[in-house]
mmCIF file of C-alpha atoms in Angstrom:
data_model
loop_
_atom_site.group_PDB
_atom_site.id
_atom_site.type_symbol
_atom_site.label_atom_id
_atom_site.label_comp_id
_atom_site.label_asym_id
_atom_site.label_seq_id
_atom_site.Cartn_x
_atom_site.Cartn_y
_atom_site.Cartn_z
ATOM 1 C CA MET A 1 -9.050 -21.790 -6.951
ATOM 2 C CA THR A 2 -5.174 -22.029 -6.524
ATOM 3 C CA ASP A 3 -3.743 -21.804 -3.108
ATOM 4 C CA CYS A 4 -0.415 -20.154 -3.923
ATOM 5 C CA LEU A 5 1.205 -18.263 -6.950
ATOM 6 C CA SER A 6 3.544 -19.970 -9.137
ATOM 7 C CA ASP A 7 7.125 -18.796 -9.335
ATOM 8 C CA ASP A 8 6.580 -17.193 -12.689
ATOM 9 C CA ALA A 9 3.603 -15.073 -11.043
ATOM 10 C CA LEU A 10 5.891 -14.084 -8.113
ATOM 11 C CA ASP A 11 8.542 -13.071 -10.349
ATOM 12 C CA LEU A 12 6.113 -10.714 -12.333
ATOM 13 C CA LEU A 13 4.749 -9.422 -9.293
ATOM 14 C CA PHE A 14 7.715 -8.977 -6.924
ATOM 15 C CA ARG A 15 11.010 -10.605 -7.462
ATOM 16 C CA GLU A 16 11.731 -9.441 -11.034
ATOM 17 C CA ALA A 17 9.362 -6.383 -11.276
ATOM 18 C CA ARG A 18 11.024 -2.944 -11.220
ATOM 19 C CA THR A 19 10.059 0.781 -11.227
ATOM 20 C CA HIS A 20 10.205 1.901 -14.892
ATOM 21 C CA SER A 21 11.320 5.202 -15.866
ATOM 22 C CA THR A 22 10.870 4.404 -19.577
ATOM 23 C CA PHE A 23 8.249 2.739 -21.381
ATOM 24 C CA LEU A 24 7.204 1.171 -24.849
ATOM 25 C CA ASP A 25 5.704 3.568 -27.363
ATOM 26 C CA ARG A 26 2.262 1.545 -27.007
ATOM 27 C CA PRO A 27 -0.734 3.330 -25.596
ATOM 28 C CA VAL A 28 -2.725 1.970 -22.656
ATOM 29 C CA PRO A 29 -6.310 1.411 -23.415
ATOM 30 C CA VAL A 30 -8.650 2.980 -21.128
ATOM 31 C CA GLU A 31 -10.278 -0.722 -20.667
ATOM 32 C CA VAL A 32 -6.751 -1.785 -19.354
ATOM 33 C CA LEU A 33 -6.851 1.128 -16.572
ATOM 34 C CA GLN A 34 -10.342 -0.039 -15.743
ATOM 35 C CA ALA A 35 -9.405 -3.455 -15.201
ATOM 36 C CA VAL A 36 -6.482 -2.525 -13.230
ATOM 37 C CA TYR A 37 -8.870 -0.433 -11.035
ATOM 38 C CA ASP A 38 -11.351 -3.277 -10.705
ATOM 39 C CA LEU A 39 -8.770 -5.532 -9.255
ATOM 40 C CA ALA A 40 -7.249 -2.850 -6.989
ATOM 41 C CA LYS A 41 -10.804 -1.740 -5.714
ATOM 42 C CA MET A 42 -11.132 -5.313 -4.044
ATOM 43 C CA GLY A 43 -8.044 -4.894 -1.503
ATOM 44 C CA PRO A 44 -8.987 -4.009 1.982
ATOM 45 C CA THR A 45 -9.340 -0.577 3.628
ATOM 46 C CA SER A 46 -10.367 0.083 7.025
ATOM 47 C CA ALA A 47 -13.982 -0.028 7.480
ATOM 48 C CA ASN A 48 -14.148 -0.386 3.730
ATOM 49 C CA CYS A 49 -13.462 3.427 3.596
ATOM 50 C CA LEU A 50 -12.033 3.303 0.071
ATOM 51 C CA PRO A 51 -10.762 6.807 -0.012
ATOM 52 C CA MET A 52 -8.608 6.447 -3.150
ATOM 53 C CA ARG A 53 -9.185 8.647 -6.123
ATOM 54 C CA ILE A 54 -7.302 8.271 -9.616
ATOM 55 C CA VAL A 55 -6.984 10.756 -12.196
ATOM 56 C CA PHE A 56 -5.351 9.163 -15.187
ATOM 57 C CA VAL A 57 -3.369 11.845 -17.105
ATOM 58 C CA ILE A 58 -3.126 10.682 -20.763
ATOM 59 C CA SER A 59 -3.657 13.528 -23.274
ATOM 60 C CA SER A 60 -1.001 16.086 -23.922
ATOM 61 C CA GLU A 61 -3.131 18.887 -22.916
ATOM 62 C CA ALA A 62 -3.594 17.202 -19.546
ATOM 63 C CA LYS A 63 0.239 16.401 -19.461
ATOM 64 C CA GLU A 64 0.851 20.116 -19.831
ATOM 65 C CA ARG A 65 -1.397 20.871 -16.741
ATOM 66 C CA LEU A 66 0.927 18.382 -14.751
ATOM 67 C CA ARG A 67 4.177 19.666 -15.918
ATOM 68 C CA PRO A 68 4.855 22.896 -13.795
ATOM 69 C CA HIS A 69 4.064 20.873 -10.600
ATOM 70 C CA LEU A 70 6.522 18.104 -11.241
ATOM 71 C CA SER A 71 10.326 17.935 -9.652
ATOM 72 C CA ALA A 72 12.834 18.721 -12.610
ATOM 73 C CA GLY A 73 13.858 15.063 -12.437
ATOM 74 C CA ASN A 74 10.425 13.724 -13.042
ATOM 75 C CA VAL A 75 9.389 15.872 -16.021
ATOM 76 C CA ASP A 76 10.754 14.203 -19.004
ATOM 77 C CA LYS A 77 10.044 10.651 -17.838
ATOM 78 C CA THR A 78 6.271 11.857 -17.072
ATOM 79 C CA MET A 79 5.750 13.732 -20.270
ATOM 80 C CA ALA A 80 6.858 10.657 -22.367
ATOM 81 C CA ALA A 81 4.977 7.916 -20.444
ATOM 82 C CA PRO A 82 1.855 6.586 -21.806
ATOM 83 C CA VAL A 83 -0.096 7.298 -18.668
ATOM 84 C CA CYS A 84 0.584 9.123 -15.459
ATOM 85 C CA ALA A 85 -1.936 8.165 -12.791
ATOM 86 C CA ILE A 86 -2.625 10.765 -9.935
ATOM 87 C CA ILE A 87 -3.106 8.640 -6.788
ATOM 88 C CA ALA A 88 -5.107 10.988 -4.548
ATOM 89 C CA HIS A 89 -7.675 10.540 -1.723
ATOM 90 C CA ASP A 90 -11.100 12.328 -0.983
ATOM 91 C CA LEU A 91 -11.004 13.731 2.478
ATOM 92 C CA ALA A 92 -14.945 13.450 2.175
ATOM 93 C CA PHE A 93 -14.689 9.934 2.130
ATOM 94 C CA TYR A 94 -16.461 9.243 5.139
ATOM 95 C CA ASP A 95 -19.774 10.586 3.622
ATOM 96 C CA LEU A 96 -19.933 7.130 1.533
ATOM 97 C CA LEU A 97 -19.647 4.858 4.619
ATOM 98 C CA PRO A 98 -23.385 4.649 4.975
ATOM 99 C CA GLU A 99 -23.487 3.031 1.479
ATOM 100 C CA THR A 100 -20.099 1.164 1.890
ATOM 101 C CA PHE A 101 -20.272 0.085 5.373
ATOM 102 C CA PRO A 102 -23.660 0.065 5.955
ATOM 103 C CA HIS A 103 -24.355 -2.125 9.050
ATOM 104 C CA THR A 104 -23.174 0.582 11.678
ATOM 105 C CA ASP A 105 -22.760 4.383 11.836
ATOM 106 C CA ALA A 106 -19.197 4.659 10.645
ATOM 107 C CA ARG A 107 -19.485 8.143 9.618
ATOM 108 C CA SER A 108 -19.780 9.360 13.025
ATOM 109 C CA TRP A 109 -16.331 7.776 13.893
ATOM 110 C CA PHE A 110 -14.958 10.542 11.471
ATOM 111 C CA ALA A 111 -17.320 13.672 11.070
ATOM 112 C CA GLY A 112 -15.586 16.681 12.703
ATOM 113 C CA ASN A 113 -12.226 14.669 13.538
ATOM 114 C CA ASP A 114 -9.969 16.084 10.975
ATOM 115 C CA ALA A 115 -6.824 14.527 12.076
ATOM 116 C CA LYS A 116 -8.460 10.854 11.982
ATOM 117 C CA ILE A 117 -9.843 11.937 8.675
ATOM 118 C CA GLN A 118 -6.408 12.927 7.274
ATOM 119 C CA GLU A 119 -4.653 9.877 8.684
ATOM 120 C CA THR A 120 -7.235 7.408 7.640
ATOM 121 C CA ALA A 121 -7.376 8.822 4.013
ATOM 122 C CA PHE A 122 -3.683 9.063 3.624
ATOM 123 C CA ARG A 123 -3.028 5.480 5.264
ATOM 124 C CA ASN A 124 -5.862 3.850 3.272
ATOM 125 C CA ALA A 125 -5.169 5.647 -0.008
ATOM 126 C CA SER A 126 -1.680 4.433 0.132
ATOM 127 C CA LEU A 127 -2.458 0.997 0.702
ATOM 128 C CA GLN A 128 -4.956 1.274 -2.356
ATOM 129 C CA GLY A 129 -2.171 2.767 -4.547
ATOM 130 C CA ALA A 130 0.030 -0.173 -3.693
ATOM 131 C CA TYR A 131 -2.899 -2.536 -4.880
ATOM 132 C CA VAL A 132 -2.996 -0.392 -8.098
ATOM 133 C CA MET A 133 0.765 -0.828 -8.776
ATOM 134 C CA LEU A 134 0.685 -4.674 -8.163
ATOM 135 C CA ALA A 135 -2.717 -4.917 -10.146
ATOM 136 C CA ALA A 136 -1.057 -3.142 -12.995
ATOM 137 C CA ARG A 137 1.805 -5.460 -12.965
ATOM 138 C CA ALA A 138 -0.472 -8.278 -12.905
ATOM 139 C CA LEU A 139 -2.061 -7.143 -15.986
ATOM 140 C CA GLY A 140 1.171 -6.737 -18.000
ATOM 141 C CA LEU A 141 1.790 -2.970 -17.172
ATOM 142 C CA ALA A 142 5.032 -1.565 -15.599
ATOM 143 C CA ALA A 143 4.841 1.074 -12.737
ATOM 144 C CA GLY A 144 7.017 4.149 -12.317
ATOM 145 C CA PRO A 145 5.836 5.854 -8.859
ATOM 146 C CA MET A 146 7.093 9.233 -7.745
ATOM 147 C CA SER A 147 6.846 11.397 -4.772
ATOM 148 C CA GLY A 148 8.753 14.214 -6.449
ATOM 149 C CA PHE A 149 5.937 16.944 -7.061
ATOM 150 C CA ASP A 150 4.424 20.277 -5.846
ATOM 151 C CA ASN A 151 1.515 18.508 -4.078
ATOM 152 C CA ALA A 152 -0.295 22.016 -3.202
ATOM 153 C CA GLY A 153 0.230 23.160 -6.731
ATOM 154 C CA LEU A 154 -0.958 20.140 -8.251
ATOM 155 C CA ASP A 155 -4.150 20.043 -6.265
ATOM 156 C CA GLN A 156 -5.045 23.428 -6.989
ATOM 157 C CA GLU A 157 -4.824 22.503 -10.742
ATOM 158 C CA PHE A 158 -6.481 19.434 -10.625
ATOM 159 C CA PHE A 159 -8.730 19.177 -7.514
ATOM 160 C CA ALA A 160 -9.666 22.859 -6.905
ATOM 161 C CA GLY A 161 -13.156 23.423 -4.870
ATOM 162 C CA SER A 162 -12.917 19.583 -4.001
ATOM 163 C CA ALA A 163 -11.639 17.761 -0.872
ATOM 164 C CA VAL A 164 -9.652 15.557 -3.108
ATOM 165 C CA ARG A 165 -5.780 16.013 -2.299
ATOM 166 C CA SER A 166 -2.874 14.299 -4.034
ATOM 167 C CA ASN A 167 -0.860 11.388 -2.428
ATOM 168 C CA PHE A 168 1.653 10.235 -5.112
ATOM 169 C CA LEU A 169 2.193 9.910 -8.753
ATOM 170 C CA CYS A 170 2.660 6.617 -10.681
ATOM 171 C CA ASN A 171 3.437 6.507 -14.294
ATOM 172 C CA LEU A 172 2.095 3.290 -16.261
ATOM 173 C CA GLY A 173 2.801 1.853 -19.582
ATOM 174 C CA TYR A 174 4.174 -1.335 -20.981
ATOM 175 C CA GLY A 175 7.745 -1.505 -19.677
ATOM 176 C CA ASP A 176 11.047 -0.824 -21.633
ATOM 177 C CA ALA A 177 13.724 -3.040 -20.025
ATOM 178 C CA GLU A 178 16.238 -1.113 -21.902
ATOM 179 C CA GLY A 179 15.593 1.772 -19.492
ATOM 180 C CA LEU A 180 16.384 0.027 -15.990
ATOM 181 C CA ARG A 181 19.077 0.772 -13.786
ATOM 182 C CA PRO A 182 20.488 -1.765 -11.443
ATOM 183 C CA ARG A 183 17.872 -2.324 -8.605
ATOM 184 C CA GLY A 184 18.713 -0.812 -5.250
ATOM 185 C CA PRO A 185 19.576 -3.015 -2.368
ATOM 186 C CA ARG A 186 16.685 -4.202 0.168
ATOM 187 C CA LEU A 187 16.926 -4.438 3.889
ATOM 188 C CA ASP A 188 16.863 -8.151 4.961
ATOM 189 C CA PHE A 189 14.408 -9.779 7.246
ATOM 190 C CA GLU A 190 16.741 -9.764 10.436
ATOM 191 C CA ARG A 191 17.338 -6.058 10.057
ATOM 192 C CA THR A 192 13.401 -5.128 9.831
ATOM 193 C CA CYS A 193 11.542 -7.821 11.315
ATOM 194 C CA THR A 194 11.300 -9.402 14.941
ATOM 195 C CA VAL A 195 9.446 -12.407 15.994
ATOM 196 C CA LEU A 196 7.835 -12.454 19.458
ATOM 197 C CA MET Y 1 8.497 -14.733 -17.460
ATOM 198 C CA THR Y 2 4.783 -14.801 -17.848
ATOM 199 C CA ASP Y 3 3.333 -11.146 -18.739
ATOM 200 C CA CYS Y 4 0.061 -11.346 -17.023
ATOM 201 C CA LEU Y 5 -1.321 -13.361 -14.131
ATOM 202 C CA SER Y 6 -3.739 -16.079 -14.744
ATOM 203 C CA ASP Y 7 -7.439 -15.771 -13.772
ATOM 204 C CA ASP Y 8 -6.563 -18.197 -10.666
ATOM 205 C CA ALA Y 9 -4.047 -16.009 -9.475
ATOM 206 C CA LEU Y 10 -6.166 -12.840 -9.930
ATOM 207 C CA ASP Y 11 -8.736 -14.497 -7.863
ATOM 208 C CA LEU Y 12 -6.345 -15.342 -5.154
ATOM 209 C CA LEU Y 13 -4.980 -11.997 -4.882
ATOM 210 C CA PHE Y 14 -7.893 -9.625 -5.410
ATOM 211 C CA ARG Y 15 -11.216 -10.983 -6.669
ATOM 212 C CA GLU Y 16 -11.742 -13.953 -4.318
ATOM 213 C CA ALA Y 17 -9.595 -12.800 -1.373
ATOM 214 C CA ARG Y 18 -11.181 -11.439 1.964
ATOM 215 C CA THR Y 19 -10.261 -9.697 5.089
ATOM 216 C CA HIS Y 20 -10.258 -12.826 7.551
ATOM 217 C CA SER Y 21 -11.214 -12.623 11.068
ATOM 218 C CA THR Y 22 -11.051 -16.302 11.715
ATOM 219 C CA PHE Y 23 -8.203 -18.786 10.961
ATOM 220 C CA LEU Y 24 -7.618 -22.419 10.991
ATOM 221 C CA ASP Y 25 -5.986 -23.683 13.949
ATOM 222 C CA ARG Y 26 -2.592 -24.261 12.144
ATOM 223 C CA PRO Y 27 0.527 -22.395 13.130
ATOM 224 C CA VAL Y 28 2.286 -20.286 10.666
ATOM 225 C CA PRO Y 29 5.926 -21.249 10.416
ATOM 226 C CA VAL Y 30 8.695 -18.230 10.513
ATOM 227 C CA GLU Y 31 10.158 -19.328 7.356
ATOM 228 C CA VAL Y 32 6.613 -18.601 5.782
ATOM 229 C CA LEU Y 33 6.628 -15.104 7.498
ATOM 230 C CA GLN Y 34 10.290 -14.583 6.288
ATOM 231 C CA ALA Y 35 9.115 -15.591 2.565
ATOM 232 C CA VAL Y 36 6.124 -13.148 2.824
ATOM 233 C CA TYR Y 37 8.667 -10.564 3.809
ATOM 234 C CA ASP Y 38 11.272 -11.232 1.109
ATOM 235 C CA LEU Y 39 8.583 -10.766 -1.656
ATOM 236 C CA ALA Y 40 7.234 -7.659 -0.136
ATOM 237 C CA LYS Y 41 10.596 -6.109 0.585
ATOM 238 C CA MET Y 42 10.861 -6.156 -3.383
ATOM 239 C CA GLY Y 43 8.163 -3.594 -3.747
ATOM 240 C CA PRO Y 44 8.871 -0.023 -4.768
ATOM 241 C CA THR Y 45 9.564 2.890 -2.276
ATOM 242 C CA SER Y 46 10.325 6.499 -3.081
ATOM 243 C CA ALA Y 47 14.333 6.610 -3.130
ATOM 244 C CA ASN Y 48 14.195 3.231 -1.828
ATOM 245 C CA CYS Y 49 13.509 4.293 1.662
ATOM 246 C CA LEU Y 50 12.214 1.098 2.968
ATOM 247 C CA PRO Y 51 10.799 2.500 6.404
ATOM 248 C CA MET Y 52 8.679 -0.576 7.251
ATOM 249 C CA ARG Y 53 9.792 -2.378 10.199
ATOM 250 C CA ILE Y 54 7.529 -5.296 11.251
ATOM 251 C CA VAL Y 55 6.788 -7.112 14.950
ATOM 252 C CA PHE Y 56 5.273 -10.676 14.432
ATOM 253 C CA VAL Y 57 3.574 -11.363 17.519
ATOM 254 C CA ILE Y 58 3.000 -14.840 17.971
ATOM 255 C CA SER Y 59 3.680 -16.195 21.582
ATOM 256 C CA SER Y 60 0.886 -16.174 24.133
ATOM 257 C CA GLU Y 61 3.254 -13.813 26.445
ATOM 258 C CA ALA Y 62 3.563 -11.394 23.498
ATOM 259 C CA LYS Y 63 -0.009 -11.595 22.659
ATOM 260 C CA GLU Y 64 -0.701 -10.257 26.276
ATOM 261 C CA ARG Y 65 1.336 -7.218 25.682
ATOM 262 C CA LEU Y 66 -0.742 -6.472 22.586
ATOM 263 C CA ARG Y 67 -4.267 -7.018 24.357
ATOM 264 C CA PRO Y 68 -4.858 -3.733 26.523
ATOM 265 C CA HIS Y 69 -4.130 -1.627 23.448
ATOM 266 C CA LEU Y 70 -6.530 -3.256 21.121
ATOM 267 C CA SER Y 71 -10.276 -1.819 20.480
ATOM 268 C CA ALA Y 72 -12.522 -4.293 22.280
ATOM 269 C CA GLY Y 73 -13.867 -5.532 18.825
ATOM 270 C CA ASN Y 74 -10.396 -6.324 17.867
ATOM 271 C CA VAL Y 75 -9.358 -8.530 21.108
ATOM 272 C CA ASP Y 76 -10.710 -12.066 20.647
ATOM 273 C CA LYS Y 77 -10.004 -12.154 17.065
ATOM 274 C CA THR Y 78 -6.331 -11.044 17.509
ATOM 275 C CA MET Y 79 -5.727 -13.377 20.502
ATOM 276 C CA ALA Y 80 -7.131 -16.354 18.423
ATOM 277 C CA ALA Y 81 -4.962 -15.346 15.339
ATOM 278 C CA PRO Y 82 -1.719 -17.583 14.667
ATOM 279 C CA VAL Y 83 0.124 -14.182 14.013
ATOM 280 C CA CYS Y 84 -0.438 -10.576 14.544
ATOM 281 C CA ALA Y 85 1.936 -8.496 12.793
ATOM 282 C CA ILE Y 86 2.320 -4.901 13.872
ATOM 283 C CA ILE Y 87 3.217 -2.894 10.665
ATOM 284 C CA ALA Y 88 5.398 -0.247 11.873
ATOM 285 C CA HIS Y 89 7.671 2.195 10.245
ATOM 286 C CA ASP Y 90 11.166 3.712 11.635
ATOM 287 C CA LEU Y 91 11.339 7.571 11.276
ATOM 288 C CA ALA Y 92 15.014 7.056 11.309
ATOM 289 C CA PHE Y 93 14.642 5.414 7.907
ATOM 290 C CA TYR Y 94 16.757 8.099 6.289
ATOM 291 C CA ASP Y 95 20.030 7.358 8.263
ATOM 292 C CA LEU Y 96 20.187 3.984 6.165
ATOM 293 C CA LEU Y 97 19.761 5.871 2.889
ATOM 294 C CA PRO Y 98 23.613 5.955 2.172
ATOM 295 C CA GLU Y 99 23.333 2.102 2.060
ATOM 296 C CA THR Y 100 20.062 1.725 0.150
ATOM 297 C CA PHE Y 101 20.143 4.848 -2.316
ATOM 298 C CA PRO Y 102 23.965 5.226 -2.276
ATOM 299 C CA HIS Y 103 24.294 7.358 -5.775
ATOM 300 C CA THR Y 104 23.055 10.724 -4.251
ATOM 301 C CA ASP Y 105 23.061 12.484 -0.564
ATOM 302 C CA ALA Y 106 19.309 11.223 -0.092
ATOM 303 C CA ARG Y 107 19.694 11.626 3.549
ATOM 304 C CA SER Y 108 20.153 15.337 3.260
ATOM 305 C CA TRP Y 109 16.466 15.756 1.828
ATOM 306 C CA PHE Y 110 14.865 14.388 5.181
ATOM 307 C CA ALA Y 111 17.333 15.280 8.212
ATOM 308 C CA GLY Y 112 15.785 18.068 10.148
ATOM 309 C CA ASN Y 113 12.568 18.183 8.102
ATOM 310 C CA ASP Y 114 10.127 16.171 10.563
ATOM 311 C CA ALA Y 115 7.112 16.855 8.321
ATOM 312 C CA LYS Y 116 8.697 15.245 5.359
ATOM 313 C CA ILE Y 117 10.044 12.454 7.697
ATOM 314 C CA GLN Y 118 6.984 11.655 8.986
ATOM 315 C CA GLU Y 119 4.945 11.636 5.614
ATOM 316 C CA THR Y 120 7.560 9.826 3.769
ATOM 317 C CA ALA Y 121 7.727 7.127 6.532
ATOM 318 C CA PHE Y 122 3.747 6.834 6.943
ATOM 319 C CA ARG Y 123 3.236 6.836 3.008
ATOM 320 C CA ASN Y 124 5.825 4.339 2.061
ATOM 321 C CA ALA Y 125 5.500 1.935 5.034
ATOM 322 C CA SER Y 126 1.661 1.833 4.123
ATOM 323 C CA LEU Y 127 2.530 0.876 0.609
ATOM 324 C CA GLN Y 128 4.932 -1.688 2.045
ATOM 325 C CA GLY Y 129 2.172 -2.969 4.278
ATOM 326 C CA ALA Y 130 -0.216 -3.520 1.257
ATOM 327 C CA TYR Y 131 2.867 -5.521 -0.229
ATOM 328 C CA VAL Y 132 3.034 -7.612 2.850
ATOM 329 C CA MET Y 133 -0.838 -8.357 2.595
ATOM 330 C CA LEU Y 134 -0.556 -9.254 -1.159
ATOM 331 C CA ALA Y 135 2.693 -11.425 -0.690
ATOM 332 C CA ALA Y 136 0.840 -13.150 2.195
ATOM 333 C CA ARG Y 137 -1.965 -14.069 0.065
ATOM 334 C CA ALA Y 138 0.203 -15.203 -2.737
ATOM 335 C CA LEU Y 139 1.772 -17.664 -0.426
ATOM 336 C CA GLY Y 140 -1.436 -19.107 0.632
ATOM 337 C CA LEU Y 141 -2.089 -17.085 3.859
ATOM 338 C CA ALA Y 142 -5.119 -14.736 4.653
ATOM 339 C CA ALA Y 143 -4.769 -11.343 6.303
ATOM 340 C CA GLY Y 144 -6.952 -9.607 8.541
ATOM 341 C CA PRO Y 145 -5.880 -5.837 8.830
ATOM 342 C CA MET Y 146 -6.957 -3.471 11.632
ATOM 343 C CA SER Y 147 -6.768 -0.033 12.530
ATOM 344 C CA GLY Y 148 -8.706 -0.274 15.852
ATOM 345 C CA PHE Y 149 -6.177 -0.119 18.567
ATOM 346 C CA ASP Y 150 -4.267 2.623 20.807
ATOM 347 C CA ASN Y 151 -1.041 3.364 18.718
ATOM 348 C CA ALA Y 152 0.591 5.753 21.439
ATOM 349 C CA GLY Y 153 0.021 2.916 24.104
ATOM 350 C CA LEU Y 154 1.287 -0.030 21.697
ATOM 351 C CA ASP Y 155 4.365 1.994 20.561
ATOM 352 C CA GLN Y 156 5.337 2.701 24.404
ATOM 353 C CA GLU Y 157 4.846 -1.210 24.841
ATOM 354 C CA PHE Y 158 6.967 -2.211 22.039
ATOM 355 C CA PHE Y 159 8.884 0.454 20.552
ATOM 356 C CA ALA Y 160 9.981 2.693 23.581
ATOM 357 C CA GLY Y 161 13.212 4.541 23.273
ATOM 358 C CA SER Y 162 13.180 3.961 19.492
ATOM 359 C CA ALA Y 163 11.978 5.937 16.499
ATOM 360 C CA VAL Y 164 9.730 3.121 15.392
ATOM 361 C CA ARG Y 165 6.110 4.078 15.316
ATOM 362 C CA SER Y 166 3.124 1.613 14.552
ATOM 363 C CA ASN Y 167 0.899 2.074 11.512
ATOM 364 C CA PHE Y 168 -1.547 -0.587 11.331
ATOM 365 C CA LEU Y 169 -2.019 -4.542 12.581
ATOM 366 C CA CYS Y 170 -2.557 -7.234 10.395
ATOM 367 C CA ASN Y 171 -3.479 -10.840 11.768
ATOM 368 C CA LEU Y 172 -2.232 -13.493 9.473
ATOM 369 C CA GLY Y 173 -2.897 -17.138 9.320
ATOM 370 C CA TYR Y 174 -4.493 -20.030 7.100
ATOM 371 C CA GLY Y 175 -7.923 -18.358 6.430
ATOM 372 C CA ASP Y 176 -11.111 -20.204 7.685
ATOM 373 C CA ALA Y 177 -13.863 -19.319 4.826
ATOM 374 C CA GLU Y 178 -16.374 -20.297 7.586
ATOM 375 C CA GLY Y 179 -15.938 -17.012 9.359
ATOM 376 C CA LEU Y 180 -16.526 -14.712 6.437
ATOM 377 C CA ARG Y 181 -19.314 -12.102 6.433
ATOM 378 C CA PRO Y 182 -20.681 -10.926 2.738
ATOM 379 C CA ARG Y 183 -18.058 -8.572 0.901
ATOM 380 C CA GLY Y 184 -18.504 -4.806 1.455
ATOM 381 C CA PRO Y 185 -19.661 -3.057 -1.819
ATOM 382 C CA ARG Y 186 -16.831 -1.228 -3.741
ATOM 383 C CA LEU Y 187 -16.934 2.095 -5.385
ATOM 384 C CA ASP Y 188 -16.697 1.475 -9.220
ATOM 385 C CA PHE Y 189 -14.401 3.346 -11.785
ATOM 386 C CA GLU Y 190 -16.949 5.807 -12.842
ATOM 387 C CA ARG Y 191 -17.218 7.125 -9.376
ATOM 388 C CA THR Y 192 -13.589 6.996 -8.489
ATOM 389 C CA CYS Y 193 -11.771 7.571 -11.518
ATOM 390 C CA THR Y 194 -11.043 10.219 -14.316
ATOM 391 C CA VAL Y 195 -9.543 9.946 -17.579
ATOM 392 C CA LEU Y 196 -8.098 13.294 -19.038
#
């Protein structure tokens, strides 16, 4: 196994990768979405809690269920994207800990502690959402993540009667570089990091 | 630029990568930590809000400041790790939006809305923390993320008088495969994902 990624690979994942609002008119096979998930699921979560759930919204019918909950600026690009992934988390994740973290009673760390459940689900599904975006890039897709939508309305439409709650949305497809705007400036190491 | 990562690269980042509790007795140069950050900073955040702040705890003196706030099970491995990164977020991140997202008044979306500030900082710094872990792996390091510590106590020690709050900890170093336990089982696509 290699010890480090090549420059080309670092470019693909980080340095040249961009948030995409426009995509080529090319469908994303479900097999590719499954391959993205099968990479992303390997990323670490605390106590292997794996709270992320994903709805891949592809069909026109399902897109129409999404539409009324999107912020105005996110409607057209989401309707046009090959896939919109609803990155969500299951607040009942801890019921699966006896299976995913079997060597101790990890379920008891959460049961009845709503604040810890919420925080753990939100943190770890966010980590997993990042793994999904980088896994998508690793397999040749481009990602367009968005926070601009009505979480409560979307949850009512897609997750009524369950403990699943939306976190963020991410359009996925094969990127169209024509649609890119200049990259926003980043904060450098000296402004954000301290070495003690 | 390549379109997809090689199998070797996918193994390094996802399929063969593991959470490490033990590391080789080999220091991590600050230049490598900076290189990790310089990759991770390129990952997407909503409205380019970039809330993550990192304290890289390396010296024995700084490790001792960390020690009393760690859960019992995390003390020895953290004291022995070459680096413990405190992945944190600045709740005043929105004051930098005129610089990082200059084409609109994005600061006004947050000022005075504490719930939105908290949620945005937590979600996006968690995403950025995932970018850090994958960037570390991409540069040959191993990561050992942890949620088991007293956030409030640690914040008082490291971030008193600021708007920076800890999110999670991540030990970093060159991995020692001798210390690995079997990987925990993952939830497969059919149990976590829906295609509509």
